[in-house]
Short mmCIF file of C-alpha atoms and ligand atoms in Angstrom, two decimals:
data_model
loop_
_atom_site.label_atom_id
_atom_site.label_comp_id
_atom_site.label_asym_id
_atom_site.label_seq_id
_atom_site.Cartn_x
_atom_site.Cartn_y
_atom_site.Cartn_z
CA MET A 184 25.51 0.96 9.81
CA ARG A 185 23.57 2.49 12.72
CA VAL A 186 19.89 2.38 12.02
CA LEU A 187 16.14 3.72 13.57
CA VAL A 188 13.56 1.96 12.57
CA ILE A 189 10.16 3.88 13.78
CA GLY A 190 6.87 2.23 15.50
CA SER A 191 6.35 -0.76 17.16
CA GLY A 192 4.05 -3.67 15.80
CA GLY A 193 5.49 -6.81 14.31
CA ARG A 194 6.19 -4.83 10.98
CA GLU A 195 8.70 -2.93 13.02
CA HIS A 196 9.81 -6.12 14.73
CA ALA A 197 10.50 -8.06 10.67
CA LEU A 198 12.05 -5.11 10.05
CA VAL A 199 14.30 -4.44 12.57
CA TRP A 200 15.28 -9.12 12.08
CA LYS A 201 15.85 -8.25 8.28
CA LEU A 202 18.36 -5.11 9.02
CA ALA A 203 20.37 -7.72 11.66
CA GLN A 204 20.80 -9.82 8.82
CA SER A 205 21.88 -7.11 6.68
CA PRO A 206 26.36 -6.80 6.88
CA SER A 207 26.90 -2.94 6.85
CA VAL A 208 24.88 -2.62 9.44
CA SER A 209 26.06 -2.07 13.54
CA LYS A 210 23.13 -1.62 16.24
CA ILE A 211 20.02 -0.92 15.25
CA PHE A 212 17.04 1.35 17.71
CA ALA A 213 13.39 0.36 18.22
CA ALA A 214 11.35 3.91 19.11
CA PRO A 215 9.87 2.51 21.17
CA GLY A 216 9.86 -0.90 20.14
CA ASN A 217 8.94 -4.01 21.54
CA GLY A 218 9.65 -7.66 23.41
CA GLY A 219 10.37 -8.14 20.33
CA THR A 220 12.54 -5.31 18.69
CA LEU A 221 14.31 -6.17 22.36
CA ALA A 222 14.56 -10.33 21.66
CA GLU A 223 16.94 -9.45 18.36
CA GLY A 224 18.71 -7.04 19.87
CA ALA A 225 17.78 -3.11 18.87
CA GLU A 226 17.24 -1.39 21.93
CA ASN A 227 14.27 -0.27 22.38
CA VAL A 228 14.04 3.24 23.71
CA ALA A 229 11.08 5.37 25.65
CA VAL A 230 10.39 7.58 22.38
CA ALA A 231 7.12 7.37 20.78
CA ALA A 232 6.26 6.61 16.94
CA ASP A 233 5.01 10.95 16.93
CA ASP A 234 7.72 12.50 18.71
CA LEU A 235 9.01 14.23 16.25
CA ASP A 236 11.46 16.89 18.08
CA GLY A 237 12.47 13.30 20.22
CA LEU A 238 12.78 11.48 17.22
CA VAL A 239 15.39 14.06 15.47
CA ALA A 240 16.86 14.01 19.05
CA LEU A 241 17.29 10.53 19.06
CA ALA A 242 18.90 10.15 15.80
CA GLN A 243 20.98 12.37 16.25
CA ARG A 244 22.25 11.51 19.68
CA GLU A 245 22.60 8.22 18.75
CA GLN A 246 24.67 8.56 15.08
CA VAL A 247 21.87 7.25 13.49
CA ASP A 248 23.03 6.31 9.55
CA LEU A 249 19.53 5.27 8.40
CA VAL A 250 15.43 6.08 9.73
CA VAL A 251 13.31 2.86 8.98
CA PRO A 252 9.40 4.71 9.62
CA GLY A 253 6.98 1.97 9.97
CA PRO A 254 3.56 3.38 10.78
CA GLU A 255 2.55 5.74 8.10
CA LEU A 256 1.53 8.26 11.74
CA PRO A 257 5.34 10.13 10.83
CA LEU A 258 5.22 10.13 7.65
CA THR A 259 2.27 12.07 7.73
CA LEU A 260 3.76 13.73 10.01
CA GLY A 261 6.81 14.43 8.18
CA ILE A 262 9.07 12.83 9.41
CA THR A 263 10.91 12.72 6.63
CA ASP A 264 11.64 16.32 5.76
CA ARG A 265 12.27 16.99 9.18
CA MET A 266 16.20 13.55 8.89
CA ARG A 267 16.39 15.51 5.69
CA ALA A 268 17.03 18.50 7.72
CA ALA A 269 19.12 17.29 9.90
CA GLY A 270 20.91 15.77 7.00
CA ILE A 271 20.18 11.91 8.07
CA ALA A 272 19.04 9.47 5.42
CA CYS A 273 14.51 8.45 5.99
CA PHE A 274 13.85 6.01 3.96
CA GLY A 275 10.25 6.95 4.15
CA PRO A 276 7.99 9.74 1.55
CA ASP A 277 7.86 13.61 2.64
CA ALA A 278 4.82 14.54 4.28
CA TYR A 279 3.59 15.67 0.51
CA GLY A 280 3.94 12.20 -0.32
CA ALA A 281 2.58 10.45 2.79
CA ARG A 282 -0.30 12.38 1.84
CA LEU A 283 -1.07 9.48 -0.10
CA GLU A 284 -2.48 7.69 2.13
CA GLY A 285 -3.18 10.96 3.81
CA SER A 286 -6.06 12.41 3.05
CA LYS A 287 -8.16 9.67 0.71
CA ALA A 288 -9.64 13.40 -1.60
CA PHE A 289 -5.54 13.77 -2.37
CA ALA A 290 -5.06 10.13 -3.05
CA LYS A 291 -7.89 10.71 -6.09
CA ASP A 292 -5.92 13.36 -6.99
CA VAL A 293 -3.20 11.93 -7.82
CA MET A 294 -4.29 9.14 -9.42
CA GLU A 295 -6.33 10.97 -11.87
CA ARG A 296 -4.04 13.35 -13.35
CA ALA A 297 -1.22 9.39 -13.46
CA LYS A 298 -4.09 7.83 -15.43
CA VAL A 299 -3.85 5.25 -12.82
CA PRO A 300 -7.54 2.84 -12.90
CA THR A 301 -10.12 3.26 -9.74
CA ALA A 302 -13.57 3.11 -8.13
CA ASN A 303 -15.74 6.17 -9.62
CA HIS A 304 -16.11 9.01 -6.29
CA ALA A 305 -17.71 12.08 -5.47
CA VAL A 306 -16.22 14.06 -2.68
CA PHE A 307 -18.28 16.24 0.37
CA SER A 308 -18.34 18.34 2.83
CA ASP A 309 -21.67 18.90 3.09
CA ALA A 310 -24.29 15.86 4.43
CA ALA A 311 -27.38 17.58 2.66
CA ALA A 312 -25.61 17.47 -1.16
CA ALA A 313 -24.46 13.99 0.13
CA ARG A 314 -27.43 12.24 1.09
CA GLN A 315 -29.22 13.55 -2.15
CA TYR A 316 -25.94 12.42 -4.19
CA LEU A 317 -26.54 8.88 -2.91
CA ARG A 318 -30.44 9.06 -2.68
CA GLU A 319 -29.79 10.18 -7.10
CA ALA A 320 -27.77 7.91 -7.21
CA GLY A 321 -29.77 4.86 -6.04
CA CYS A 322 -27.31 1.74 -4.85
CA GLY A 323 -25.26 0.96 -1.98
CA MET A 324 -21.47 2.79 -2.05
CA VAL A 325 -17.99 3.48 -0.14
CA VAL A 326 -18.01 5.25 2.30
CA LYS A 327 -15.09 7.16 3.08
CA ALA A 328 -13.49 9.77 5.46
CA ASP A 329 -10.58 11.66 3.59
CA GLY A 330 -8.89 11.14 6.04
CA LEU A 331 -6.55 9.05 8.82
CA ALA A 332 -8.71 6.31 11.24
CA ALA A 333 -6.93 4.60 12.29
CA GLY A 334 -8.36 1.94 9.35
CA LYS A 335 -11.84 2.60 10.75
CA GLY A 336 -13.34 5.11 8.65
CA VAL A 337 -14.32 3.51 4.95
CA VAL A 338 -18.50 1.51 5.54
CA VAL A 339 -18.73 -0.37 2.90
CA ALA A 340 -22.89 0.18 2.33
CA ARG A 341 -24.22 -2.31 0.50
CA THR A 342 -27.84 -0.23 0.17
CA VAL A 343 -28.33 3.47 -0.39
CA ASP A 344 -30.08 3.67 4.12
CA ALA A 345 -26.76 2.31 5.41
CA ALA A 346 -24.53 5.07 3.29
CA VAL A 347 -26.58 7.79 4.42
CA ALA A 348 -26.17 6.79 7.99
CA ALA A 349 -22.01 6.06 7.23
CA VAL A 350 -23.14 9.42 6.34
CA ASP A 351 -24.72 11.03 8.94
CA ASP A 352 -22.11 10.18 11.15
CA MET A 353 -19.61 10.27 10.22
CA LEU A 354 -20.68 14.44 8.80
CA GLU A 355 -22.39 15.26 11.53
CA ALA A 356 -21.61 13.24 14.19
CA HIS A 357 -17.92 13.89 13.45
CA ALA A 358 -17.24 9.68 14.10
CA PHE A 359 -13.28 10.55 13.20
CA GLY A 360 -13.19 14.10 13.82
CA ALA A 361 -10.91 15.86 11.73
CA ALA A 362 -10.66 13.03 9.12
CA SER A 363 -14.65 12.92 8.66
CA GLU A 364 -14.56 16.94 7.98
CA ARG A 365 -14.57 15.32 4.08
CA VAL A 366 -16.01 11.65 2.63
CA LEU A 367 -15.68 10.08 -0.20
CA LEU A 368 -18.06 8.22 -1.40
CA GLU A 369 -16.96 5.94 -4.23
CA GLU A 370 -18.87 2.91 -6.68
CA LEU A 371 -19.16 -0.11 -4.72
CA LEU A 372 -16.60 -2.85 -6.77
CA GLU A 373 -16.95 -6.72 -6.99
CA GLY A 374 -13.71 -8.91 -6.53
CA GLU A 375 -11.17 -10.00 -4.86
CA GLU A 376 -8.22 -8.07 -2.63
CA VAL A 377 -4.32 -7.68 -3.39
CA SER A 378 -1.19 -5.61 -2.15
CA LEU A 379 0.99 -5.13 -4.98
CA LEU A 380 3.93 -3.01 -3.14
CA CYS A 381 6.95 -1.06 -4.57
CA PHE A 382 10.69 0.04 -3.87
CA CYS A 383 10.77 3.23 -4.95
CA ASP A 384 13.22 5.42 -4.88
CA GLY A 385 12.23 8.95 -6.74
CA THR A 386 12.32 8.04 -9.82
CA ARG A 387 12.31 3.47 -10.29
CA ALA A 388 10.05 1.13 -8.31
CA VAL A 389 10.81 -2.20 -8.22
CA PRO A 390 7.93 -4.51 -6.76
CA LEU A 391 7.82 -7.14 -4.22
CA PRO A 392 6.00 -10.36 -4.15
CA SER A 393 2.11 -10.25 -4.38
CA ALA A 394 0.41 -10.25 -1.28
CA GLN A 395 -2.67 -10.97 0.43
CA ASP A 396 -3.87 -10.09 3.61
CA HIS A 397 -7.30 -10.14 5.98
CA LYS A 398 -8.68 -7.62 7.53
CA ALA A 399 -11.91 -8.71 8.20
CA ALA A 400 -12.33 -10.01 12.39
CA LEU A 401 -13.85 -13.68 11.51
CA ASP A 402 -12.81 -16.53 9.48
CA GLY A 403 -14.87 -16.24 6.09
CA ASP A 404 -14.21 -12.65 5.92
CA GLN A 405 -16.93 -12.11 7.82
CA GLY A 406 -17.58 -9.53 11.31
CA PRO A 407 -15.35 -5.81 11.44
CA ASN A 408 -12.80 -5.25 9.78
CA THR A 409 -9.31 -5.49 11.55
CA GLY A 410 -5.29 -4.08 10.86
CA GLY A 411 -4.91 -7.34 9.78
CA MET A 412 -5.59 -11.19 10.22
CA GLY A 413 -3.25 -12.16 8.38
CA ALA A 414 -0.65 -12.48 5.63
CA TYR A 415 1.29 -14.90 3.42
CA SER A 416 2.81 -14.21 -0.50
CA PRO A 417 2.90 -14.75 -3.06
CA ALA A 418 -1.09 -14.58 -4.06
CA PRO A 419 -2.68 -16.91 -6.60
CA ILE A 420 -4.56 -13.86 -7.80
CA LEU A 421 -1.77 -12.18 -8.86
CA PRO A 422 1.53 -13.94 -10.15
CA ASP A 423 5.09 -12.72 -10.34
CA SER A 424 4.88 -12.11 -14.02
CA GLN A 425 1.69 -9.83 -13.20
CA LEU A 426 3.93 -7.41 -11.20
CA GLU A 427 4.99 -6.00 -13.84
CA ALA A 428 2.41 -4.73 -15.74
CA LEU A 429 0.90 -4.02 -12.92
CA ALA A 430 3.25 -1.87 -11.40
CA ASP A 431 3.56 0.40 -14.87
CA GLN A 432 -0.13 0.69 -14.90
CA THR A 433 -0.23 1.66 -10.40
CA VAL A 434 2.46 2.63 -9.60
CA ARG A 435 5.35 4.63 -11.70
CA PRO A 436 2.72 7.14 -12.98
CA VAL A 437 2.30 7.79 -9.42
CA LEU A 438 6.43 8.27 -9.17
CA ARG A 439 5.97 10.67 -12.28
CA VAL A 440 3.04 12.56 -11.01
CA LEU A 441 4.72 13.07 -7.41
CA ALA A 442 8.46 13.79 -9.06
CA GLU A 443 6.98 16.79 -11.33
CA ASP A 444 5.48 17.90 -8.56
CA GLY A 445 9.23 18.54 -6.64
CA HIS A 446 8.17 15.50 -4.19
CA PRO A 447 9.83 12.44 -5.47
CA PHE A 448 8.84 9.06 -3.41
CA VAL A 449 11.19 7.75 -1.75
CA GLY A 450 9.71 4.21 0.43
CA VAL A 451 7.75 1.65 -0.28
CA LEU A 452 4.49 2.72 -1.89
CA TYR A 453 1.70 0.26 -1.39
CA ALA A 454 -0.83 0.36 -3.89
CA GLY A 455 -4.48 -1.80 -2.84
CA LEU A 456 -5.92 -3.38 -5.47
CA MET A 457 -9.20 -4.66 -6.37
CA MET A 458 -9.61 -7.49 -9.05
CA THR A 459 -12.83 -7.08 -10.70
CA ALA A 460 -13.93 -8.26 -13.95
CA ASN A 461 -12.95 -4.93 -16.08
CA GLY A 462 -9.77 -5.29 -14.88
CA PRO A 463 -7.43 -4.44 -11.24
CA ARG A 464 -8.74 -1.20 -9.96
CA VAL A 465 -6.65 0.74 -7.68
CA LEU A 466 -8.24 1.10 -3.55
CA GLU A 467 -5.74 2.77 -1.63
CA TYR A 468 -2.35 3.30 -1.76
CA ASN A 469 -0.11 2.62 1.66
CA THR A 470 3.52 4.20 2.19
CA ARG A 471 4.24 1.83 3.93
CA PHE A 472 5.13 -1.44 4.78
CA GLY A 473 1.17 -3.12 5.45
CA ASP A 474 1.49 -5.59 8.86
CA PRO A 475 0.85 -8.11 9.33
CA GLU A 476 2.07 -8.08 5.33
CA CYS A 477 5.46 -6.41 6.04
CA GLN A 478 6.51 -10.37 7.95
CA PRO A 479 5.66 -13.00 4.64
CA LEU A 480 7.58 -10.04 2.37
CA LEU A 481 10.31 -9.68 4.25
CA MET A 482 10.29 -13.23 5.47
CA ARG A 483 10.95 -14.08 1.60
CA LEU A 484 13.27 -11.83 1.12
CA GLU A 485 17.28 -12.30 -0.18
CA GLY A 486 19.14 -8.54 -0.44
CA ASP A 487 20.75 -7.28 2.12
CA LEU A 488 17.88 -4.81 3.44
CA ALA A 489 19.39 -1.59 4.36
CA ALA A 490 21.76 -1.67 1.19
CA ILE A 491 18.09 -1.29 -0.95
CA MET A 492 16.61 0.88 1.38
CA LEU A 493 20.01 3.52 1.36
CA ASP A 494 19.85 2.71 -2.45
CA CYS A 495 16.48 4.39 -2.28
CA VAL A 496 17.53 6.98 -0.28
CA HIS A 497 19.71 8.09 -3.36
CA GLY A 498 18.06 7.21 -6.49
CA ARG A 499 20.09 4.56 -7.13
CA LEU A 500 17.67 1.36 -7.22
CA ASP A 501 18.42 -1.62 -8.78
CA ALA A 502 16.20 -4.70 -8.52
CA ALA A 503 20.00 -7.31 -9.42
CA LYS A 504 20.64 -7.17 -6.49
CA ILE A 505 16.98 -7.73 -4.83
CA GLY A 506 15.99 -11.31 -4.33
CA TYR A 507 13.74 -13.29 -3.02
CA THR A 508 13.10 -17.39 -2.54
CA GLN A 509 10.18 -19.17 -4.61
CA GLN A 510 9.33 -20.75 -1.30
CA THR A 511 6.06 -19.25 0.05
CA ALA A 512 5.24 -17.65 3.31
CA LEU A 513 2.21 -17.24 5.29
CA GLY A 514 1.82 -15.47 8.70
CA VAL A 515 -1.45 -16.07 11.12
CA VAL A 516 -2.40 -13.07 14.04
CA LEU A 517 -2.36 -14.53 17.16
CA VAL A 518 -5.21 -11.24 18.62
CA ALA A 519 -6.53 -10.47 22.34
CA GLU A 520 -10.09 -11.87 22.80
CA GLY A 521 -11.56 -8.65 21.45
CA TYR A 522 -10.12 -6.44 19.29
CA PRO A 523 -10.54 -4.73 17.80
CA GLY A 524 -12.61 -3.65 20.22
CA SER A 525 -12.12 -3.39 23.39
CA TYR A 526 -9.60 -6.06 24.96
CA PRO A 527 -7.97 -7.00 27.75
CA LYS A 528 -3.84 -7.15 27.78
CA GLY A 529 -1.08 -8.42 30.77
CA MET A 530 -1.40 -11.78 29.21
CA PRO A 531 1.41 -14.62 29.45
CA ILE A 532 3.02 -15.88 26.45
CA ASN A 533 4.93 -19.07 25.75
CA GLY A 534 5.56 -21.46 23.77
CA ILE A 535 7.49 -19.31 21.54
CA ALA A 536 10.98 -20.82 21.36
CA GLU A 537 8.54 -24.57 21.08
CA ALA A 538 7.29 -23.04 17.79
CA GLU A 539 10.26 -21.09 16.04
CA ALA A 540 12.01 -24.98 16.97
CA LEU A 541 9.71 -25.53 13.72
CA PRO A 542 11.73 -25.03 10.73
CA SER A 543 10.99 -22.51 8.96
CA VAL A 544 9.47 -20.38 11.45
CA LYS A 545 9.19 -16.89 12.53
CA VAL A 546 7.25 -15.45 15.46
CA PHE A 547 7.11 -11.47 15.15
CA HIS A 548 6.18 -10.42 18.53
CA SER A 549 2.31 -7.43 17.27
CA GLY A 550 1.84 -6.27 20.50
CA THR A 551 4.35 -7.43 23.27
CA ALA A 552 5.78 -6.20 26.19
CA ARG A 553 8.21 -8.17 28.69
CA ARG A 554 7.14 -7.52 32.67
CA ASP A 555 9.52 -8.97 35.11
CA GLY A 556 11.28 -11.59 33.21
CA GLN A 557 7.84 -12.63 31.30
CA LEU A 558 6.23 -11.96 27.66
CA VAL A 559 2.64 -10.98 28.51
CA SER A 560 0.56 -8.94 25.75
CA ASP A 561 0.31 -5.30 25.01
CA GLY A 562 -1.86 -4.84 22.04
CA GLY A 563 -4.93 -5.97 20.76
CA ARG A 564 -2.46 -8.02 18.30
CA VAL A 565 -0.26 -9.88 19.84
CA LEU A 566 1.84 -12.35 17.99
CA CYS A 567 2.70 -12.71 13.64
CA VAL A 568 3.29 -16.28 13.35
CA THR A 569 5.13 -16.96 10.36
CA ALA A 570 5.92 -19.69 8.49
CA LEU A 571 8.01 -20.93 4.99
CA GLY A 572 6.95 -23.62 3.22
CA GLU A 573 6.24 -25.47 -0.58
CA GLY A 574 3.55 -23.96 -1.74
CA LEU A 575 0.19 -22.46 -0.09
CA ALA A 576 -0.81 -24.76 1.16
CA GLN A 577 2.42 -26.51 3.24
CA ALA A 578 2.89 -22.97 3.99
CA GLN A 579 0.20 -22.84 5.59
CA ARG A 580 -0.25 -25.83 7.23
CA ALA A 581 3.29 -24.42 9.02
CA ALA A 582 2.10 -21.72 10.19
CA TYR A 583 -1.04 -23.32 11.96
CA ALA A 584 1.91 -26.36 13.77
CA ALA A 585 3.59 -23.32 15.53
CA VAL A 586 -0.01 -21.38 16.42
CA ASP A 587 -0.23 -24.36 18.60
CA LYS A 588 2.86 -24.58 20.41
CA ILE A 589 1.70 -21.10 21.38
CA THR A 590 -0.42 -20.91 24.70
CA MET A 591 -1.89 -17.18 25.06
CA PRO A 592 -5.31 -17.53 27.36
CA GLN A 593 -7.63 -15.31 26.37
CA SER A 594 -6.16 -14.98 22.62
CA ARG A 595 -7.92 -15.69 18.94
CA CYS A 596 -6.55 -16.26 15.56
CA ARG A 597 -8.51 -16.74 12.24
CA SER A 598 -7.64 -20.77 11.48
CA ASP A 599 -8.72 -19.32 7.39
CA ILE A 600 -5.53 -18.11 6.45
CA GLY A 601 -4.22 -17.93 2.92
CA SER A 602 -7.55 -20.95 2.91
CA LYS A 603 -9.07 -18.12 -0.69
CA GLY A 604 -4.79 -18.55 -2.56
CA ILE A 605 -5.72 -22.58 -1.50
CA ARG A 606 -8.84 -22.27 -3.22
CA ARG A 607 -8.00 -20.06 -6.47
CA LEU A 608 -5.05 -22.75 -6.84
CA ALA A 609 -7.67 -25.10 -6.87
CA ARG A 610 -9.96 -23.99 -9.38
CA GLN A 611 -6.63 -22.72 -11.82
CA ASP A 612 -5.69 -26.62 -11.96
CA GLY A 613 -9.30 -28.03 -11.99
P1 LIG B 158 -9.09 0.79 2.57
O1 LIG B 158 -9.03 1.46 3.57
O2 LIG B 158 -9.21 2.57 1.12
O3 LIG B 158 -8.48 0.25 1.33
O4 LIG B 158 -11.03 -0.34 2.46
C1 LIG B 158 -11.00 -0.47 3.67
C2 LIG B 158 -11.62 -1.67 2.97
O5 LIG B 158 -12.50 -1.47 2.52
C3 LIG B 158 -10.88 -3.01 1.52
O6 LIG B 158 -9.52 -3.29 1.71
C4 LIG B 158 -12.11 -3.12 0.54
O7 LIG B 158 -11.98 -4.45 1.33
C5 LIG B 158 -12.94 -2.07 1.27
N1 LIG B 158 -13.17 -1.11 -0.16
C6 LIG B 158 -13.05 -0.71 0.27
N2 LIG B 158 -12.89 0.48 -1.09
C7 LIG B 158 -14.02 0.23 -1.78
C8 LIG B 158 -14.10 0.23 -2.77
N3 LIG B 158 -14.61 0.77 -4.37
N4 LIG B 158 -15.64 -1.33 -3.52
C9 LIG B 158 -15.87 -1.99 -2.58
N5 LIG B 158 -14.45 -2.30 -1.59
C10 LIG B 158 -13.86 -1.56 -1.06
N1 LIG B 159 -2.23 -4.73 6.30
C1 LIG B 159 -3.29 -2.54 6.08
C2 LIG B 159 -2.70 -2.35 6.18
O1 LIG B 159 -1.41 -2.31 6.84
O2 LIG B 159 -2.59 -0.91 6.96
#
């Protein structure tokens, strides 16, 4: 099988790494890929993830059998529809299904129809009406741009004034352009967040083990939101024994609604959940693997990923073919100083071989390039240093021991990836 992976981050490196282990895979292309996909033996092709014509032409020219889009943008632009029209299997939802991620208002409509528990909300395109709604409610709320805003379109506003400021920013100052022509005002929920991802074949959903992301830039969940500073699996707040029941509540009803609409959902459906005192609530859907959640999840996956993905495309997903190691996987993201704001590029990276010489360690490249034989940073998130361990504390120690082997000027990472889960385990034991 010849496979094309679309994207250039750590998630895509992990996808290439795992797909390369599939006995049925003979050749992998990455568009555009990064230093890590290259090191895995993939052929990087300089076609951007949003260049649909270029991607279809590449898949046809290279007689690709399976296309795996990593990020959301090609999905919302309709890459699956385009590949399908060209007779090429594509592991991802069509543009209709991808609106679950591309439009928060659409996701809310689907959740309502599917009776999925979520925060109460209202949608506004008029700033005056939104301000009045906030003043009448008299409490803080979460203000969300309707469309894709690279993870920056959500403001958790704890006061009315902060919420009004966010509304003005989005609806009047057009902070996110077309993506913030409509905003959602949402009830502010309290609780711990966790991710539930499922393989989906249009009608069936098979949950992956739970994962927990760390979105805030700084230790203790402080500082601005990022794409994700680290992740681990499983998350103690969502043990394996609860996965099926939660998929019944938050994922399978959505598959039923989309199938009714004539757009059966294929790919990974990712429910971002808040575990509140009143039960789980869906905060958002992603229509793809998360980055960095994908890296620890694929470290744990036992099975032929290419075969699983093809089974999804062909509507014959079989949970019996999918397994996971009982070990815990934990990934720490190394970022360039300044991220998620502006940051320098081109810093030399050394020590990856030494890190990977440690047992059960894999260093995934998020933003790297090779210049004159030297690996250099090429993005805000640069590496995701991932390790397996017996339990969360050991996985955490192993991942940070590997981080210590790596040198890169002007880089940093959070020092507490996994600590929230370790504290929860201690409470459960005590
Ligand atoms: P989203 O992109 O919708 O997942 O929102 C990004 C982040 O904002 C989430 O990971 C939460 O930390 C926070 N958030 C979103 N919605 C809510 C909510 N209703 N209540 C509290 N926090 C939220
Ligand atoms: N790590 C969160 C995301 O991929 O959306």
